[in-house]
Short mmCIF file of C-alpha atoms in Angstrom, two decimals:
data_model
loop_
_atom_site.label_atom_id
_atom_site.label_comp_id
_atom_site.label_asym_id
_atom_site.label_seq_id
_atom_site.Cartn_x
_atom_site.Cartn_y
_atom_site.Cartn_z
CA UNK P 181 0.00 0.00 0.00
CA UNK P 182 2.75 2.44 0.95
CA UNK P 183 5.86 3.21 -1.04
CA UNK P 184 7.39 4.80 2.04
CA UNK P 185 6.01 5.61 5.47
CA UNK P 186 7.61 6.54 8.74
CA UNK P 187 7.06 7.87 12.23
CA UNK P 188 9.55 10.01 14.16
CA UNK P 189 9.49 10.59 17.90
CA UNK P 190 11.98 13.26 18.92
CA UNK P 191 13.00 14.34 22.42
CA UNK P 192 15.97 16.70 22.30
CA UNK P 193 17.61 19.18 24.66
CA UNK P 194 20.79 21.19 24.82
CA UNK P 195 21.76 24.54 23.37
CA UNK P 196 21.27 25.85 19.86
CA UNK P 197 22.22 28.89 17.79
CA UNK P 198 19.72 31.71 17.79
CA UNK P 199 19.17 31.25 14.03
CA UNK P 200 18.07 27.65 14.67
CA UNK P 201 15.52 28.90 17.20
CA UNK P 202 14.21 31.36 14.64
CA UNK P 203 13.92 28.53 12.09
CA UNK P 204 11.86 26.50 14.55
CA UNK P 205 9.22 29.13 15.22
CA UNK P 206 6.92 31.48 13.36
CA UNK P 207 8.69 34.04 11.24
CA UNK P 208 8.92 37.40 12.98
CA UNK P 209 8.60 35.97 16.51
CA UNK P 210 11.74 36.77 18.50
CA UNK P 211 12.26 33.94 20.99
CA UNK P 212 15.83 35.04 21.76
CA UNK P 213 14.98 38.54 22.94
CA UNK P 214 17.39 39.84 25.56
CA UNK P 215 20.18 37.46 24.64
CA UNK P 216 23.59 38.68 23.51
CA UNK P 217 24.46 38.26 19.82
CA UNK P 218 25.95 34.82 19.25
CA UNK P 219 24.82 33.50 22.65
CA UNK P 220 23.46 29.95 22.42
CA UNK P 221 19.91 29.23 23.60
CA UNK P 222 19.32 26.39 26.12
CA UNK P 223 16.20 24.50 25.03
CA UNK P 224 14.02 21.39 25.32
CA UNK P 225 11.85 20.13 22.47
CA UNK P 226 9.76 17.07 21.79
CA UNK P 227 7.61 16.11 18.85
CA UNK P 228 5.78 13.31 17.10
CA UNK P 229 5.61 13.31 13.29
CA UNK P 230 4.69 10.99 10.46
CA UNK P 231 4.69 10.99 6.66
CA UNK P 232 2.97 8.37 4.51
CA UNK P 233 3.50 8.11 0.75
CA UNK P 234 1.12 5.57 -0.86
CA UNK P 235 1.98 3.74 -4.08
CA UNK P 236 -1.31 4.49 -5.82
CA UNK P 237 -1.48 7.95 -7.49
CA UNK P 238 -5.08 8.37 -6.33
CA UNK P 239 -4.23 7.76 -2.66
CA UNK P 240 -2.94 11.00 -1.09
CA UNK P 241 0.20 11.55 0.95
CA UNK P 242 -0.41 12.54 4.58
CA UNK P 243 1.84 14.34 7.04
CA UNK P 244 1.41 15.32 10.64
CA UNK P 245 3.66 16.89 13.23
CA UNK P 246 2.84 17.96 16.78
CA UNK P 247 5.54 19.48 18.97
CA UNK P 248 6.39 21.36 22.14
CA UNK P 249 9.31 23.74 22.72
CA UNK P 250 10.61 25.50 25.79
CA UNK P 251 13.74 27.47 26.61
CA UNK P 252 15.53 27.94 29.91
CA UNK P 253 14.33 31.54 29.85
CA UNK P 254 10.79 30.37 30.58
CA UNK P 255 9.41 30.71 27.05
CA UNK P 256 7.23 27.79 25.85
CA UNK P 257 4.91 27.07 22.96
CA UNK P 258 3.04 24.33 21.09
CA UNK P 259 2.92 23.87 17.33
CA UNK P 260 1.86 21.37 14.75
CA UNK P 261 -0.75 20.31 12.26
CA UNK P 262 -1.96 17.64 9.86
CA UNK P 263 -2.04 18.14 6.10
CA UNK P 264 -2.94 16.19 2.98
CA UNK P 265 -1.10 16.08 -0.37
CA UNK P 266 -2.97 14.27 -3.14
CA UNK P 267 -1.95 14.13 -6.79
CA UNK P 268 -5.55 14.44 -8.00
CA UNK P 269 -8.51 16.41 -6.69
CA UNK P 270 -11.23 14.30 -5.06
CA UNK P 271 -13.71 16.66 -3.42
CA UNK P 272 -15.28 13.96 -1.26
CA UNK P 273 -11.85 13.04 0.11
CA UNK P 274 -11.06 16.64 0.92
CA UNK P 275 -14.42 17.24 2.56
CA UNK P 276 -13.88 14.20 4.79
CA UNK P 277 -10.31 15.12 5.72
CA UNK P 278 -10.97 18.81 6.38
CA UNK P 279 -14.33 18.07 7.99
CA UNK P 280 -12.69 15.76 10.53
CA UNK P 281 -10.30 18.49 11.65
CA UNK P 282 -12.94 21.20 11.58
CA UNK P 283 -14.98 19.23 14.14
CA UNK P 284 -11.94 18.94 16.41
CA UNK P 285 -11.09 22.63 16.03
CA UNK P 286 -14.68 23.72 16.70
CA UNK P 287 -14.72 21.63 19.88
CA UNK P 288 -11.70 23.46 21.30
CA UNK P 289 -12.15 26.99 19.88
CA UNK P 290 -14.65 28.25 17.27
CA UNK P 291 -11.92 30.33 15.62
CA UNK P 292 -9.36 27.52 15.31
CA UNK P 293 -10.35 25.93 11.99
CA UNK P 294 -10.65 29.16 10.03
CA UNK P 295 -7.35 30.41 11.46
CA UNK P 296 -5.39 27.17 11.21
CA UNK P 297 -6.68 26.22 7.75
CA UNK P 298 -5.60 29.64 6.43
CA UNK P 299 -2.27 29.24 8.26
CA UNK P 300 -1.69 25.91 6.49
CA UNK P 301 -2.48 27.49 3.12
CA UNK P 302 0.14 30.18 3.85
CA UNK P 303 2.75 27.88 5.35
CA UNK P 304 2.80 25.09 2.76
CA UNK P 305 3.58 27.39 -0.16
CA UNK P 306 6.38 26.49 -2.57
CA UNK P 307 7.26 30.11 -3.16
CA UNK P 308 9.41 29.61 -6.25
CA UNK P 309 6.50 27.70 -7.89
CA UNK P 310 3.64 29.87 -6.60
CA UNK P 311 1.87 26.67 -5.53
CA UNK P 312 0.91 25.03 -2.28
CA UNK P 313 2.47 21.63 -1.58
CA UNK P 314 -0.94 20.00 -1.42
CA UNK P 315 -4.52 20.62 -0.33
CA UNK P 316 -3.72 21.93 3.13
CA UNK P 317 -5.26 20.95 6.43
CA UNK P 318 -4.47 22.71 9.68
CA UNK P 319 -1.23 24.27 10.85
CA UNK P 320 -0.40 26.32 13.94
CA UNK P 321 2.68 27.50 15.81
CA UNK P 322 3.63 29.64 18.81
CA UNK P 323 0.52 28.63 20.72
CA UNK P 324 0.88 29.74 24.36
CA UNK P 325 -2.11 32.00 24.99
CA UNK P 326 -3.99 29.38 27.04
CA UNK P 327 -3.05 26.98 29.80
CA UNK P 328 -0.50 24.37 28.65
CA UNK P 329 -2.93 21.52 29.37
CA UNK P 330 -5.48 23.07 27.02
CA UNK P 331 -3.00 23.30 24.15
CA UNK P 332 -1.81 19.75 24.84
CA UNK P 333 -5.37 18.41 24.84
CA UNK P 334 -5.98 19.95 21.41
CA UNK P 335 -2.77 18.52 19.95
CA UNK P 336 -3.51 15.12 21.47
CA UNK P 337 -6.97 14.94 19.92
CA UNK P 338 -5.58 15.98 16.53
CA UNK P 339 -2.98 13.19 16.64
CA UNK P 340 -5.56 10.64 17.74
CA UNK P 341 -7.78 11.57 14.76
CA UNK P 342 -5.21 10.91 12.02
CA UNK P 343 -6.58 7.42 11.29
CA UNK P 344 -10.15 8.72 11.25
CA UNK P 345 -9.27 11.51 8.80
CA UNK P 346 -6.83 9.62 6.56
CA UNK P 347 -7.50 5.89 6.79
CA UNK P 348 -10.72 5.87 4.74
CA UNK P 349 -8.97 7.73 1.89
CA UNK P 350 -6.24 5.10 1.61
CA UNK P 351 -8.76 2.26 1.86
CA UNK P 352 -10.84 3.89 -0.88
CA UNK P 353 -8.01 4.37 -3.38
CA UNK P 354 -5.28 1.81 -2.66
CA UNK P 355 -6.53 -0.56 -5.37
CA UNK P 356 -7.64 2.03 -7.96
CA UNK P 357 -6.46 1.32 -11.50
CA UNK P 358 -4.06 3.87 -12.97
CA UNK P 359 -2.03 4.45 -16.12
CA UNK P 360 1.73 4.96 -16.49
CA UNK P 361 1.05 8.64 -17.27
CA UNK P 362 -0.88 9.05 -14.00
CA UNK P 363 2.00 7.44 -12.10
CA UNK P 364 4.43 9.87 -13.75
CA UNK P 365 2.20 12.77 -12.67
CA UNK P 366 2.28 11.50 -9.10
CA UNK P 367 6.08 11.38 -9.23
CA UNK P 368 6.21 14.96 -10.52
CA UNK P 369 4.06 16.07 -7.60
CA UNK P 370 6.41 14.15 -5.31
CA UNK P 371 9.17 16.32 -6.77
CA UNK P 372 7.26 19.36 -5.53
CA UNK P 373 7.06 17.71 -2.10
CA UNK P 374 10.84 17.39 -2.07
CA UNK P 375 11.30 21.03 -3.09
CA UNK P 376 9.14 22.31 -0.25
CA UNK P 377 10.68 20.10 2.40
CA UNK P 378 14.29 20.89 1.54
CA UNK P 379 13.82 24.63 1.03
CA UNK P 380 10.98 25.78 3.28
CA UNK P 381 9.96 23.15 5.84
CA UNK P 382 10.55 24.48 9.35
CA UNK P 383 11.29 21.09 10.91
CA UNK P 384 13.79 20.12 8.22
CA UNK P 385 15.64 23.43 8.49
CA UNK P 386 15.69 23.17 12.31
CA UNK P 387 17.06 19.63 12.15
CA UNK P 388 19.80 20.54 9.72
CA UNK P 389 20.83 23.61 11.72
CA UNK P 390 21.02 21.69 15.01
CA UNK P 391 23.00 18.73 13.64
CA UNK P 392 20.23 16.18 14.04
CA UNK P 393 20.20 12.63 12.73
CA UNK P 394 20.08 13.07 8.97
CA UNK P 395 18.10 9.88 8.23
CA UNK P 396 15.36 11.02 10.60
CA UNK P 397 15.36 14.57 9.24
CA UNK P 398 14.97 13.38 5.64
CA UNK P 399 12.53 10.59 6.46
CA UNK P 400 9.70 12.73 5.06
CA UNK P 401 11.07 12.62 1.51
CA UNK P 402 9.44 10.16 -0.92
CA UNK P 403 11.36 7.16 -2.14
CA UNK P 404 10.98 8.25 -5.77
CA UNK P 405 10.31 11.58 -7.47
CA UNK P 406 10.44 13.04 -10.98
CA UNK P 407 11.23 16.36 -12.62
CA UNK P 408 10.32 17.18 -16.22
CA UNK P 409 11.41 20.39 -17.90
CA UNK P 410 8.61 22.98 -18.00
CA UNK P 411 5.83 20.42 -17.79
CA UNK P 412 2.38 21.99 -18.32
CA UNK P 413 -0.82 19.92 -18.02
CA UNK P 414 -3.28 20.04 -20.92
CA UNK P 415 -6.19 22.43 -20.26
CA UNK P 416 -9.34 20.72 -19.07
CA UNK P 417 -7.56 17.68 -17.65
CA UNK P 418 -7.67 16.45 -14.03
CA UNK P 419 -4.01 17.45 -13.77
CA UNK P 420 -4.86 21.02 -14.83
CA UNK P 421 -7.65 21.10 -12.22
CA UNK P 422 -5.12 20.03 -9.59
CA UNK P 423 -2.75 22.86 -10.56
CA UNK P 424 -5.61 25.35 -10.23
CA UNK P 425 -6.36 23.99 -6.74
CA UNK P 426 -2.76 24.40 -5.53
CA UNK P 427 -2.45 27.87 -7.07
CA UNK P 428 -5.81 28.99 -5.69
CA UNK P 429 -6.49 27.22 -2.36
CA UNK P 430 -10.09 26.14 -1.99
CA UNK P 431 -12.46 25.92 0.96
CA UNK P 432 -13.57 22.31 1.37
CA UNK P 433 -15.98 22.60 4.30
#
């Protein structure tokens, strides 16, 4: 069913350069305020993440990451999210996936889904392509405006709902018939996945800057990917519809 799938559990502590701390948090948030230039930041971080790349082009890739950071200076925050990256648009799939997380968000805060869905659409942008990596989901960072137990309860429910949101999509599509051309399209979209993760992904950049275990850091990359020079889908095709969806993010629920 899966070409490549993995789960990472990270518990790390020590000191890190201030630029690594900036890479790990929302852009523009200064977590090293008051520290001397060049001074290393003592920190603790833990996170659970997973990426699943199915073989079938009609079964979407799924990624989640939920994490907690704190520094010795008393600063703490939660971050994370779950997102979906298909190669073809299936509106029923997207309604199910987004609908699952909207229910969770609405249970914890009526503003969460609207805010975190828009955050995912902003975060997962491949800027040099003017495309999103996939069809979004929820994403949040720097969450520390409530009691820690409240933020943890939200993250915990999101993690525990991955199978509910994603499992039916894999079961639905894992045995779909597909052509060699559709497989090539999937591999080209996997190439976009690689581009985002190596250039823009916050966790990847943080891992590389802090000297983490390289096999774990790059676990999210697909086993195979493809690049074709200036490939443009034919107008009116499912592939062209997909490009429109990643250039103009849609509301699914």
